[in-house]
């Protein structure tokens, strides 16, 4: 038991050595790599970068010694730091456990690794380091084939369209397309609180848009409100028509619009994120000047 406790709190490299067979594999290690990131489940952690310390040990498959001195033939240290940077940039996460799983999976996608030991610690949440340590093996991981997500049509509906008597007919026309449909709305016509504080106001505006999304959903039984990328991907795979609630994706995605005032701009951003076939805009609103997908009026 003493050895197990010692290994549990030792450097990941020591644990890798203790768990290895008599003929140990080669190992690549990254020690005390510190990065500032916005992560955490608590409200006070949002919008506040904190230091994360990464320690990584990768056990490598034997390559027969034929790599020579060619950096392209080995697992570079850069691949470890790039895996960390890529997952931190992909989306804002609440849990270190999720971040660790994603980084380990990205490293194991390389051809050389057999097993990954990964420790992540928060350095600014208390007097000590708070963290998680995982071990993941290529041999234990079942191969995963990601199902292709179809390209949707994103449609923005202004408030007059939401309240229009012909809403059902408009939805019928959208549903008749061969692609799944994601509906987006803007701010309601009702008065909302004004705070004068940018981040707080953005949250208030996004919540007001979500209220408007539920108003739209109440007007047609085909519609459900979805908030996460997982829900969006599932709905698109099923060919469902859904209404987007923007708060989670906007707040958790680096590079997302920093304001909730312009619903059309949010819809254009979503269309780009989903690689939509086109953005269809209902109502006399200003079309976005820059959009990664074709934009057309309804």
PDB file of C-alpha atoms in Angstrom:
ATOM      1  CA  UNK A   1       0.000   0.000   0.000  1.00  0.00           C
ATOM      2  CA  UNK A   2       2.873   2.374   0.783  1.00  0.00           C
ATOM      3  CA  UNK A   3       4.289   1.847  -2.721  1.00  0.00           C
ATOM      4  CA  UNK A   4       0.882   2.462  -4.299  1.00  0.00           C
ATOM      5  CA  UNK A   5       0.462   5.732  -2.368  1.00  0.00           C
ATOM      6  CA  UNK A   6       3.959   6.803  -3.325  1.00  0.00           C
ATOM      7  CA  UNK A   7       3.295   6.023  -6.994  1.00  0.00           C
ATOM      8  CA  UNK A   8      -0.026   7.845  -6.916  1.00  0.00           C
ATOM      9  CA  UNK A   9       1.649  11.098  -5.909  1.00  0.00           C
ATOM     10  CA  UNK A  10       4.947  10.620  -7.699  1.00  0.00           C
ATOM     11  CA  UNK A  11       5.838  12.217 -10.999  1.00  0.00           C
ATOM     12  CA  UNK A  12       3.971  10.477 -13.869  1.00  0.00           C
ATOM     13  CA  UNK A  13       7.292   9.214 -15.194  1.00  0.00           C
ATOM     14  CA  UNK A  14       7.897   7.331 -11.947  1.00  0.00           C
ATOM     15  CA  UNK A  15       4.475   5.744 -12.158  1.00  0.00           C
ATOM     16  CA  UNK A  16       5.086   4.774 -15.782  1.00  0.00           C
ATOM     17  CA  UNK A  17       8.322   3.064 -14.765  1.00  0.00           C
ATOM     18  CA  UNK A  18       6.626   1.222 -11.889  1.00  0.00           C
ATOM     19  CA  UNK A  19       3.847  -0.079 -14.138  1.00  0.00           C
ATOM     20  CA  UNK A  20       6.142  -1.087 -16.995  1.00  0.00           C
ATOM     21  CA  UNK A  21       7.232  -4.656 -17.816  1.00  0.00           C
ATOM     22  CA  UNK A  22      10.792  -5.892 -17.369  1.00  0.00           C
ATOM     23  CA  UNK A  23      11.665  -4.743 -20.872  1.00  0.00           C
ATOM     24  CA  UNK A  24      10.486  -1.121 -20.595  1.00  0.00           C
ATOM     25  CA  UNK A  25       9.464   0.838 -23.667  1.00  0.00           C
ATOM     26  CA  UNK A  26      11.008   4.133 -24.641  1.00  0.00           C
ATOM     27  CA  UNK A  27       9.305   7.163 -23.105  1.00  0.00           C
ATOM     28  CA  UNK A  28       8.826  10.743 -24.111  1.00  0.00           C
ATOM     29  CA  UNK A  29       8.120  13.200 -21.291  1.00  0.00           C
ATOM     30  CA  UNK A  30       6.928  16.760 -20.930  1.00  0.00           C
ATOM     31  CA  UNK A  31       7.402  18.179 -17.451  1.00  0.00           C
ATOM     32  CA  UNK A  32       5.953  21.233 -15.716  1.00  0.00           C
ATOM     33  CA  UNK A  33       4.447  22.747 -18.856  1.00  0.00           C
ATOM     34  CA  UNK A  34       2.390  25.713 -17.604  1.00  0.00           C
ATOM     35  CA  UNK A  35      -0.360  27.354 -19.658  1.00  0.00           C
ATOM     36  CA  UNK A  36      -2.971  29.966 -18.701  1.00  0.00           C
ATOM     37  CA  UNK A  37      -6.514  29.005 -19.673  1.00  0.00           C
ATOM     38  CA  UNK A  38     -10.151  29.793 -18.973  1.00  0.00           C
ATOM     39  CA  UNK A  39     -11.533  26.575 -17.458  1.00  0.00           C
ATOM     40  CA  UNK A  40     -13.741  25.581 -14.548  1.00  0.00           C
ATOM     41  CA  UNK A  41     -17.297  24.766 -13.531  1.00  0.00           C
ATOM     42  CA  UNK A  42     -17.718  27.599 -11.028  1.00  0.00           C
ATOM     43  CA  UNK A  43     -19.094  30.968 -12.045  1.00  0.00           C
ATOM     44  CA  UNK A  44     -16.129  32.834 -10.562  1.00  0.00           C
ATOM     45  CA  UNK A  45     -13.796  30.873 -12.850  1.00  0.00           C
ATOM     46  CA  UNK A  46     -15.498  32.041 -16.041  1.00  0.00           C
ATOM     47  CA  UNK A  47     -13.662  34.740 -17.903  1.00  0.00           C
ATOM     48  CA  UNK A  48     -10.671  34.413 -15.583  1.00  0.00           C
ATOM     49  CA  UNK A  49      -7.578  32.676 -16.872  1.00  0.00           C
ATOM     50  CA  UNK A  50      -5.797  30.439 -14.389  1.00  0.00           C
ATOM     51  CA  UNK A  51      -2.523  28.566 -14.618  1.00  0.00           C
ATOM     52  CA  UNK A  52      -2.595  24.874 -15.504  1.00  0.00           C
ATOM     53  CA  UNK A  53       0.448  22.651 -15.117  1.00  0.00           C
ATOM     54  CA  UNK A  54       0.791  19.664 -17.461  1.00  0.00           C
ATOM     55  CA  UNK A  55       3.007  16.640 -16.952  1.00  0.00           C
ATOM     56  CA  UNK A  56       2.917  14.044 -19.707  1.00  0.00           C
ATOM     57  CA  UNK A  57       4.710  10.727 -20.169  1.00  0.00           C
ATOM     58  CA  UNK A  58       4.179   8.797 -23.402  1.00  0.00           C
ATOM     59  CA  UNK A  59       5.258   5.200 -23.825  1.00  0.00           C
ATOM     60  CA  UNK A  60       6.329   4.593 -27.414  1.00  0.00           C
ATOM     61  CA  UNK A  61       6.022   1.637 -29.729  1.00  0.00           C
ATOM     62  CA  UNK A  62       9.336   0.168 -30.755  1.00  0.00           C
ATOM     63  CA  UNK A  63      10.124   1.410 -34.253  1.00  0.00           C
ATOM     64  CA  UNK A  64      13.007  -0.903 -34.972  1.00  0.00           C
ATOM     65  CA  UNK A  65      15.552   1.894 -34.639  1.00  0.00           C
ATOM     66  CA  UNK A  66      15.095   2.971 -38.251  1.00  0.00           C
ATOM     67  CA  UNK A  67      14.125   6.578 -37.553  1.00  0.00           C
ATOM     68  CA  UNK A  68      17.724   7.712 -37.693  1.00  0.00           C
ATOM     69  CA  UNK A  69      18.021  11.408 -36.909  1.00  0.00           C
ATOM     70  CA  UNK A  70      14.856  12.358 -38.830  1.00  0.00           C
ATOM     71  CA  UNK A  71      12.454  14.384 -36.678  1.00  0.00           C
ATOM     72  CA  UNK A  72       9.564  13.556 -39.026  1.00  0.00           C
ATOM     73  CA  UNK A  73       9.887   9.877 -38.137  1.00  0.00           C
ATOM     74  CA  UNK A  74       9.491  10.258 -34.368  1.00  0.00           C
ATOM     75  CA  UNK A  75       6.920  11.676 -31.977  1.00  0.00           C
ATOM     76  CA  UNK A  76       8.072  15.247 -31.492  1.00  0.00           C
ATOM     77  CA  UNK A  77       7.812  17.086 -28.200  1.00  0.00           C
ATOM     78  CA  UNK A  78       5.908  19.690 -30.166  1.00  0.00           C
ATOM     79  CA  UNK A  79       3.120  17.152 -30.691  1.00  0.00           C
ATOM     80  CA  UNK A  80       2.536  17.051 -26.952  1.00  0.00           C
ATOM     81  CA  UNK A  81       2.375  20.815 -26.534  1.00  0.00           C
ATOM     82  CA  UNK A  82       0.286  21.122 -29.709  1.00  0.00           C
ATOM     83  CA  UNK A  83      -2.201  18.556 -28.362  1.00  0.00           C
ATOM     84  CA  UNK A  84      -2.572  20.641 -25.199  1.00  0.00           C
ATOM     85  CA  UNK A  85      -2.919  23.920 -27.104  1.00  0.00           C
ATOM     86  CA  UNK A  86      -5.391  22.461 -29.616  1.00  0.00           C
ATOM     87  CA  UNK A  87      -7.728  21.121 -26.934  1.00  0.00           C
ATOM     88  CA  UNK A  88      -7.592  24.346 -24.927  1.00  0.00           C
ATOM     89  CA  UNK A  89      -8.477  26.288 -28.079  1.00  0.00           C
ATOM     90  CA  UNK A  90     -11.240  23.923 -29.200  1.00  0.00           C
ATOM     91  CA  UNK A  91     -13.794  24.962 -26.590  1.00  0.00           C
ATOM     92  CA  UNK A  92     -14.090  26.159 -23.024  1.00  0.00           C
ATOM     93  CA  UNK A  93     -14.429  23.179 -20.675  1.00  0.00           C
ATOM     94  CA  UNK A  94     -15.711  22.874 -17.139  1.00  0.00           C
ATOM     95  CA  UNK A  95     -13.708  19.833 -16.049  1.00  0.00           C
ATOM     96  CA  UNK A  96     -10.029  18.946 -16.014  1.00  0.00           C
ATOM     97  CA  UNK A  97     -11.134  15.322 -16.478  1.00  0.00           C
ATOM     98  CA  UNK A  98     -12.651  16.156 -19.859  1.00  0.00           C
ATOM     99  CA  UNK A  99      -9.586  18.120 -20.925  1.00  0.00           C
ATOM    100  CA  UNK A 100      -7.318  15.226 -19.897  1.00  0.00           C
ATOM    101  CA  UNK A 101      -9.399  12.703 -21.862  1.00  0.00           C
ATOM    102  CA  UNK A 102      -9.328  14.893 -24.970  1.00  0.00           C
ATOM    103  CA  UNK A 103      -5.585  15.497 -24.809  1.00  0.00           C
ATOM    104  CA  UNK A 104      -4.831  11.815 -24.244  1.00  0.00           C
ATOM    105  CA  UNK A 105      -7.043  10.830 -27.185  1.00  0.00           C
ATOM    106  CA  UNK A 106      -5.308  13.355 -29.429  1.00  0.00           C
ATOM    107  CA  UNK A 107      -1.865  12.040 -28.447  1.00  0.00           C
ATOM    108  CA  UNK A 108      -2.924   8.412 -28.925  1.00  0.00           C
ATOM    109  CA  UNK A 109      -4.126   9.286 -32.435  1.00  0.00           C
ATOM    110  CA  UNK A 110      -0.447   9.577 -33.390  1.00  0.00           C
ATOM    111  CA  UNK A 111       1.108   6.309 -34.670  1.00  0.00           C
ATOM    112  CA  UNK A 112       3.896   5.960 -32.090  1.00  0.00           C
ATOM    113  CA  UNK A 113       2.252   6.138 -28.615  1.00  0.00           C
ATOM    114  CA  UNK A 114       1.160   2.970 -26.810  1.00  0.00           C
ATOM    115  CA  UNK A 115       0.200   4.517 -23.486  1.00  0.00           C
ATOM    116  CA  UNK A 116      -0.176   8.034 -22.086  1.00  0.00           C
ATOM    117  CA  UNK A 117       0.233   9.185 -18.494  1.00  0.00           C
ATOM    118  CA  UNK A 118      -1.185  12.663 -18.032  1.00  0.00           C
ATOM    119  CA  UNK A 119      -1.449  14.903 -14.998  1.00  0.00           C
ATOM    120  CA  UNK A 120      -3.140  18.331 -15.097  1.00  0.00           C
ATOM    121  CA  UNK A 121      -3.126  20.651 -12.089  1.00  0.00           C
ATOM    122  CA  UNK A 122      -4.757  23.976 -11.320  1.00  0.00           C
ATOM    123  CA  UNK A 123      -2.218  26.203  -9.609  1.00  0.00           C
ATOM    124  CA  UNK A 124      -4.384  29.192  -8.655  1.00  0.00           C
ATOM    125  CA  UNK A 125      -7.403  27.635  -6.914  1.00  0.00           C
ATOM    126  CA  UNK A 126      -5.906  27.311  -3.449  1.00  0.00           C
ATOM    127  CA  UNK A 127      -2.718  27.054  -1.452  1.00  0.00           C
ATOM    128  CA  UNK A 128      -1.817  23.803  -3.211  1.00  0.00           C
ATOM    129  CA  UNK A 129      -2.184  22.261  -6.657  1.00  0.00           C
ATOM    130  CA  UNK A 130      -5.562  20.705  -7.507  1.00  0.00           C
ATOM    131  CA  UNK A 131      -5.491  18.188 -10.300  1.00  0.00           C
ATOM    132  CA  UNK A 132      -6.317  14.965 -12.053  1.00  0.00           C
ATOM    133  CA  UNK A 133      -4.131  12.169 -13.370  1.00  0.00           C
ATOM    134  CA  UNK A 134      -5.169   9.614 -15.986  1.00  0.00           C
ATOM    135  CA  UNK A 135      -3.583   6.689 -17.809  1.00  0.00           C
ATOM    136  CA  UNK A 136      -4.870   5.777 -21.257  1.00  0.00           C
ATOM    137  CA  UNK A 137      -3.728   2.958 -23.517  1.00  0.00           C
ATOM    138  CA  UNK A 138      -4.068   2.470 -27.246  1.00  0.00           C
ATOM    139  CA  UNK A 139      -4.607  -1.267 -26.666  1.00  0.00           C
ATOM    140  CA  UNK A 140      -7.556  -0.590 -24.348  1.00  0.00           C
ATOM    141  CA  UNK A 141      -9.181   2.002 -26.567  1.00  0.00           C
ATOM    142  CA  UNK A 142     -11.767   0.730 -29.016  1.00  0.00           C
ATOM    143  CA  UNK A 143     -11.460   2.212 -32.490  1.00  0.00           C
ATOM    144  CA  UNK A 144     -13.994   4.984 -32.997  1.00  0.00           C
ATOM    145  CA  UNK A 145     -15.335   5.990 -36.359  1.00  0.00           C
ATOM    146  CA  UNK A 146     -17.063   9.343 -36.201  1.00  0.00           C
ATOM    147  CA  UNK A 147     -20.300   9.527 -38.109  1.00  0.00           C
ATOM    148  CA  UNK A 148     -20.316  12.338 -40.615  1.00  0.00           C
ATOM    149  CA  UNK A 149     -22.549  15.222 -39.607  1.00  0.00           C
ATOM    150  CA  UNK A 150     -24.604  16.540 -42.547  1.00  0.00           C
ATOM    151  CA  UNK A 151     -24.354  20.171 -43.571  1.00  0.00           C
ATOM    152  CA  UNK A 152     -27.471  22.073 -42.459  1.00  0.00           C
ATOM    153  CA  UNK A 153     -29.364  25.105 -43.620  1.00  0.00           C
ATOM    154  CA  UNK A 154     -29.339  27.820 -40.943  1.00  0.00           C
ATOM    155  CA  UNK A 155     -32.369  30.125 -41.024  1.00  0.00           C
ATOM    156  CA  UNK A 156     -32.673  33.393 -39.105  1.00  0.00           C
ATOM    157  CA  UNK A 157     -36.240  34.435 -38.206  1.00  0.00           C
ATOM    158  CA  UNK A 158     -37.011  37.973 -37.089  1.00  0.00           C
ATOM    159  CA  UNK A 159     -39.744  38.684 -34.534  1.00  0.00           C
ATOM    160  CA  UNK A 160     -42.368  39.521 -37.139  1.00  0.00           C
ATOM    161  CA  UNK A 161     -41.793  36.147 -38.786  1.00  0.00           C
ATOM    162  CA  UNK A 162     -42.047  34.333 -35.442  1.00  0.00           C
ATOM    163  CA  UNK A 163     -45.461  35.923 -34.862  1.00  0.00           C
ATOM    164  CA  UNK A 164     -46.651  35.694 -38.494  1.00  0.00           C
ATOM    165  CA  UNK A 165     -49.736  33.639 -39.393  1.00  0.00           C
ATOM    166  CA  UNK A 166     -47.780  31.913 -42.166  1.00  0.00           C
ATOM    167  CA  UNK A 167     -44.989  30.683 -39.854  1.00  0.00           C
ATOM    168  CA  UNK A 168     -46.015  27.063 -40.347  1.00  0.00           C
ATOM    169  CA  UNK A 169     -45.894  27.440 -44.123  1.00  0.00           C
ATOM    170  CA  UNK A 170     -42.429  29.004 -43.924  1.00  0.00           C
ATOM    171  CA  UNK A 171     -41.239  26.104 -41.778  1.00  0.00           C
ATOM    172  CA  UNK A 172     -42.776  23.671 -44.272  1.00  0.00           C
ATOM    173  CA  UNK A 173     -40.697  25.218 -47.054  1.00  0.00           C
ATOM    174  CA  UNK A 174     -37.554  24.981 -44.968  1.00  0.00           C
ATOM    175  CA  UNK A 175     -38.339  21.388 -44.023  1.00  0.00           C
ATOM    176  CA  UNK A 176     -38.760  20.494 -47.698  1.00  0.00           C
ATOM    177  CA  UNK A 177     -35.040  21.024 -48.296  1.00  0.00           C
ATOM    178  CA  UNK A 178     -32.836  17.949 -48.377  1.00  0.00           C
ATOM    179  CA  UNK A 179     -30.747  19.254 -45.467  1.00  0.00           C
ATOM    180  CA  UNK A 180     -31.422  19.507 -41.727  1.00  0.00           C
ATOM    181  CA  UNK A 181     -32.538  22.961 -40.574  1.00  0.00           C
ATOM    182  CA  UNK A 182     -31.273  24.979 -37.611  1.00  0.00           C
ATOM    183  CA  UNK A 183     -33.350  28.043 -36.735  1.00  0.00           C
ATOM    184  CA  UNK A 184     -31.833  31.101 -35.055  1.00  0.00           C
ATOM    185  CA  UNK A 185     -33.562  34.128 -33.569  1.00  0.00           C
ATOM    186  CA  UNK A 186     -32.521  37.496 -32.175  1.00  0.00           C
ATOM    187  CA  UNK A 187     -33.517  39.620 -29.219  1.00  0.00           C
ATOM    188  CA  UNK A 188     -37.232  39.867 -28.403  1.00  0.00           C
ATOM    189  CA  UNK A 189     -39.079  43.160 -28.666  1.00  0.00           C
ATOM    190  CA  UNK A 190     -39.547  43.305 -24.895  1.00  0.00           C
ATOM    191  CA  UNK A 191     -37.365  45.518 -22.719  1.00  0.00           C
ATOM    192  CA  UNK A 192     -34.408  43.804 -21.075  1.00  0.00           C
ATOM    193  CA  UNK A 193     -32.166  44.995 -18.227  1.00  0.00           C
ATOM    194  CA  UNK A 194     -29.242  47.263 -19.149  1.00  0.00           C
ATOM    195  CA  UNK A 195     -26.185  46.874 -16.912  1.00  0.00           C
ATOM    196  CA  UNK A 196     -23.419  48.890 -18.580  1.00  0.00           C
ATOM    197  CA  UNK A 197     -21.100  45.942 -17.960  1.00  0.00           C
ATOM    198  CA  UNK A 198     -20.024  44.164 -21.148  1.00  0.00           C
ATOM    199  CA  UNK A 199     -19.785  40.521 -20.020  1.00  0.00           C
ATOM    200  CA  UNK A 200     -22.917  40.784 -17.865  1.00  0.00           C
ATOM    201  CA  UNK A 201     -24.855  42.447 -20.662  1.00  0.00           C
ATOM    202  CA  UNK A 202     -23.795  39.746 -23.119  1.00  0.00           C
ATOM    203  CA  UNK A 203     -25.178  37.075 -20.806  1.00  0.00           C
ATOM    204  CA  UNK A 204     -28.431  38.982 -20.361  1.00  0.00           C
ATOM    205  CA  UNK A 205     -28.781  39.418 -24.131  1.00  0.00           C
ATOM    206  CA  UNK A 206     -28.048  35.756 -24.821  1.00  0.00           C
ATOM    207  CA  UNK A 207     -30.603  34.679 -22.229  1.00  0.00           C
ATOM    208  CA  UNK A 208     -33.161  37.005 -23.819  1.00  0.00           C
ATOM    209  CA  UNK A 209     -32.467  35.395 -27.191  1.00  0.00           C
ATOM    210  CA  UNK A 210     -32.995  31.977 -25.604  1.00  0.00           C
ATOM    211  CA  UNK A 211     -36.361  33.130 -24.257  1.00  0.00           C
ATOM    212  CA  UNK A 212     -37.238  34.143 -27.800  1.00  0.00           C
ATOM    213  CA  UNK A 213     -36.118  30.704 -28.995  1.00  0.00           C
ATOM    214  CA  UNK A 214     -38.597  29.089 -26.636  1.00  0.00           C
ATOM    215  CA  UNK A 215     -41.325  31.418 -27.899  1.00  0.00           C
ATOM    216  CA  UNK A 216     -40.629  30.201 -31.430  1.00  0.00           C
ATOM    217  CA  UNK A 217     -40.591  26.561 -30.312  1.00  0.00           C
ATOM    218  CA  UNK A 218     -43.984  27.006 -28.661  1.00  0.00           C
ATOM    219  CA  UNK A 219     -45.505  27.988 -31.994  1.00  0.00           C
ATOM    220  CA  UNK A 220     -44.848  24.697 -33.810  1.00  0.00           C
ATOM    221  CA  UNK A 221     -44.788  21.140 -32.378  1.00  0.00           C
ATOM    222  CA  UNK A 222     -41.918  20.131 -34.668  1.00  0.00           C
ATOM    223  CA  UNK A 223     -39.472  22.441 -32.920  1.00  0.00           C
ATOM    224  CA  UNK A 224     -37.162  21.722 -30.004  1.00  0.00           C
ATOM    225  CA  UNK A 225     -34.644  24.092 -28.461  1.00  0.00           C
ATOM    226  CA  UNK A 226     -31.040  22.837 -28.333  1.00  0.00           C
ATOM    227  CA  UNK A 227     -28.015  24.416 -26.689  1.00  0.00           C
ATOM    228  CA  UNK A 228     -24.943  22.194 -27.064  1.00  0.00           C
ATOM    229  CA  UNK A 229     -22.904  21.107 -30.066  1.00  0.00           C
ATOM    230  CA  UNK A 230     -23.709  17.497 -29.191  1.00  0.00           C
ATOM    231  CA  UNK A 231     -27.437  18.236 -29.360  1.00  0.00           C
ATOM    232  CA  UNK A 232     -26.991  20.099 -32.641  1.00  0.00           C
ATOM    233  CA  UNK A 233     -24.965  17.287 -34.198  1.00  0.00           C
ATOM    234  CA  UNK A 234     -27.494  14.668 -33.098  1.00  0.00           C
ATOM    235  CA  UNK A 235     -30.434  16.691 -34.414  1.00  0.00           C
ATOM    236  CA  UNK A 236     -28.703  17.232 -37.749  1.00  0.00           C
ATOM    237  CA  UNK A 237     -27.924  13.529 -38.076  1.00  0.00           C
ATOM    238  CA  UNK A 238     -31.607  12.780 -37.415  1.00  0.00           C
ATOM    239  CA  UNK A 239     -32.726  15.417 -39.908  1.00  0.00           C
ATOM    240  CA  UNK A 240     -34.649  17.306 -37.223  1.00  0.00           C
ATOM    241  CA  UNK A 241     -35.555  20.987 -37.334  1.00  0.00           C
ATOM    242  CA  UNK A 242     -34.364  22.699 -34.142  1.00  0.00           C
ATOM    243  CA  UNK A 243     -34.073  26.149 -32.605  1.00  0.00           C
ATOM    244  CA  UNK A 244     -30.649  27.226 -31.356  1.00  0.00           C
ATOM    245  CA  UNK A 245     -30.176  28.557 -27.815  1.00  0.00           C
ATOM    246  CA  UNK A 246     -26.843  30.370 -28.172  1.00  0.00           C
ATOM    247  CA  UNK A 247     -25.471  30.905 -24.640  1.00  0.00           C
ATOM    248  CA  UNK A 248     -23.358  27.776 -24.208  1.00  0.00           C
ATOM    249  CA  UNK A 249     -21.689  27.720 -27.621  1.00  0.00           C
ATOM    250  CA  UNK A 250     -21.075  31.471 -27.689  1.00  0.00           C
ATOM    251  CA  UNK A 251     -19.638  31.592 -24.168  1.00  0.00           C
ATOM    252  CA  UNK A 252     -17.595  28.397 -24.493  1.00  0.00           C
ATOM    253  CA  UNK A 253     -16.098  28.799 -27.974  1.00  0.00           C
ATOM    254  CA  UNK A 254     -12.925  30.866 -28.455  1.00  0.00           C
ATOM    255  CA  UNK A 255     -13.416  33.492 -31.149  1.00  0.00           C
ATOM    256  CA  UNK A 256     -17.216  33.562 -30.874  1.00  0.00           C
ATOM    257  CA  UNK A 257     -19.025  36.920 -31.150  1.00  0.00           C
ATOM    258  CA  UNK A 258     -18.559  38.972 -28.014  1.00  0.00           C
ATOM    259  CA  UNK A 259     -22.051  40.450 -27.993  1.00  0.00           C
ATOM    260  CA  UNK A 260     -25.596  39.148 -28.136  1.00  0.00           C
ATOM    261  CA  UNK A 261     -27.123  42.302 -29.601  1.00  0.00           C
ATOM    262  CA  UNK A 262     -26.946  41.279 -33.282  1.00  0.00           C
ATOM    263  CA  UNK A 263     -28.918  38.095 -33.786  1.00  0.00           C
ATOM    264  CA  UNK A 264     -28.147  37.928 -37.500  1.00  0.00           C
ATOM    265  CA  UNK A 265     -24.410  38.093 -36.793  1.00  0.00           C
ATOM    266  CA  UNK A 266     -24.791  35.248 -34.298  1.00  0.00           C
ATOM    267  CA  UNK A 267     -26.686  33.214 -36.894  1.00  0.00           C
ATOM    268  CA  UNK A 268     -23.947  33.893 -39.458  1.00  0.00           C
ATOM    269  CA  UNK A 269     -21.302  32.760 -36.975  1.00  0.00           C
ATOM    270  CA  UNK A 270     -23.244  29.565 -36.234  1.00  0.00           C
ATOM    271  CA  UNK A 271     -23.639  28.887 -39.949  1.00  0.00           C
ATOM    272  CA  UNK A 272     -19.880  29.096 -40.333  1.00  0.00           C
ATOM    273  CA  UNK A 273     -19.240  26.857 -37.333  1.00  0.00           C
ATOM    274  CA  UNK A 274     -21.611  24.202 -38.701  1.00  0.00           C
ATOM    275  CA  UNK A 275     -20.302  24.528 -42.284  1.00  0.00           C
ATOM    276  CA  UNK A 276     -23.884  25.223 -43.336  1.00  0.00           C
ATOM    277  CA  UNK A 277     -24.976  25.068 -46.948  1.00  0.00           C
ATOM    278  CA  UNK A 278     -26.413  28.569 -46.646  1.00  0.00           C
ATOM    279  CA  UNK A 279     -27.915  31.117 -44.262  1.00  0.00           C
ATOM    280  CA  UNK A 280     -31.515  32.027 -45.075  1.00  0.00           C
ATOM    281  CA  UNK A 281     -32.661  35.323 -43.526  1.00  0.00           C
ATOM    282  CA  UNK A 282     -36.357  35.965 -42.877  1.00  0.00           C
ATOM    283  CA  UNK A 283     -37.453  39.545 -42.337  1.00  0.00           C
ATOM    284  CA  UNK A 284     -36.199  43.025 -43.254  1.00  0.00           C
ATOM    285  CA  UNK A 285     -32.932  42.843 -41.343  1.00  0.00           C
ATOM    286  CA  UNK A 286     -29.417  43.812 -42.360  1.00  0.00           C
ATOM    287  CA  UNK A 287     -27.563  40.928 -43.927  1.00  0.00           C
ATOM    288  CA  UNK A 288     -24.145  40.236 -42.394  1.00  0.00           C
ATOM    289  CA  UNK A 289     -21.301  41.774 -44.327  1.00  0.00           C
ATOM    290  CA  UNK A 290     -18.955  38.868 -43.654  1.00  0.00           C
ATOM    291  CA  UNK A 291     -20.170  35.306 -43.556  1.00  0.00           C
ATOM    292  CA  UNK A 292     -18.391  32.047 -44.328  1.00  0.00           C
ATOM    293  CA  UNK A 293     -21.440  30.585 -46.069  1.00  0.00           C
ATOM    294  CA  UNK A 294     -23.788  31.955 -48.794  1.00  0.00           C
ATOM    295  CA  UNK A 295     -26.486  34.283 -47.468  1.00  0.00           C
ATOM    296  CA  UNK A 296     -29.878  34.701 -49.103  1.00  0.00           C
ATOM    297  CA  UNK A 297     -33.148  36.414 -48.163  1.00  0.00           C
ATOM    298  CA  UNK A 298     -36.209  34.214 -47.692  1.00  0.00           C
TER     299      UNK A 298
END
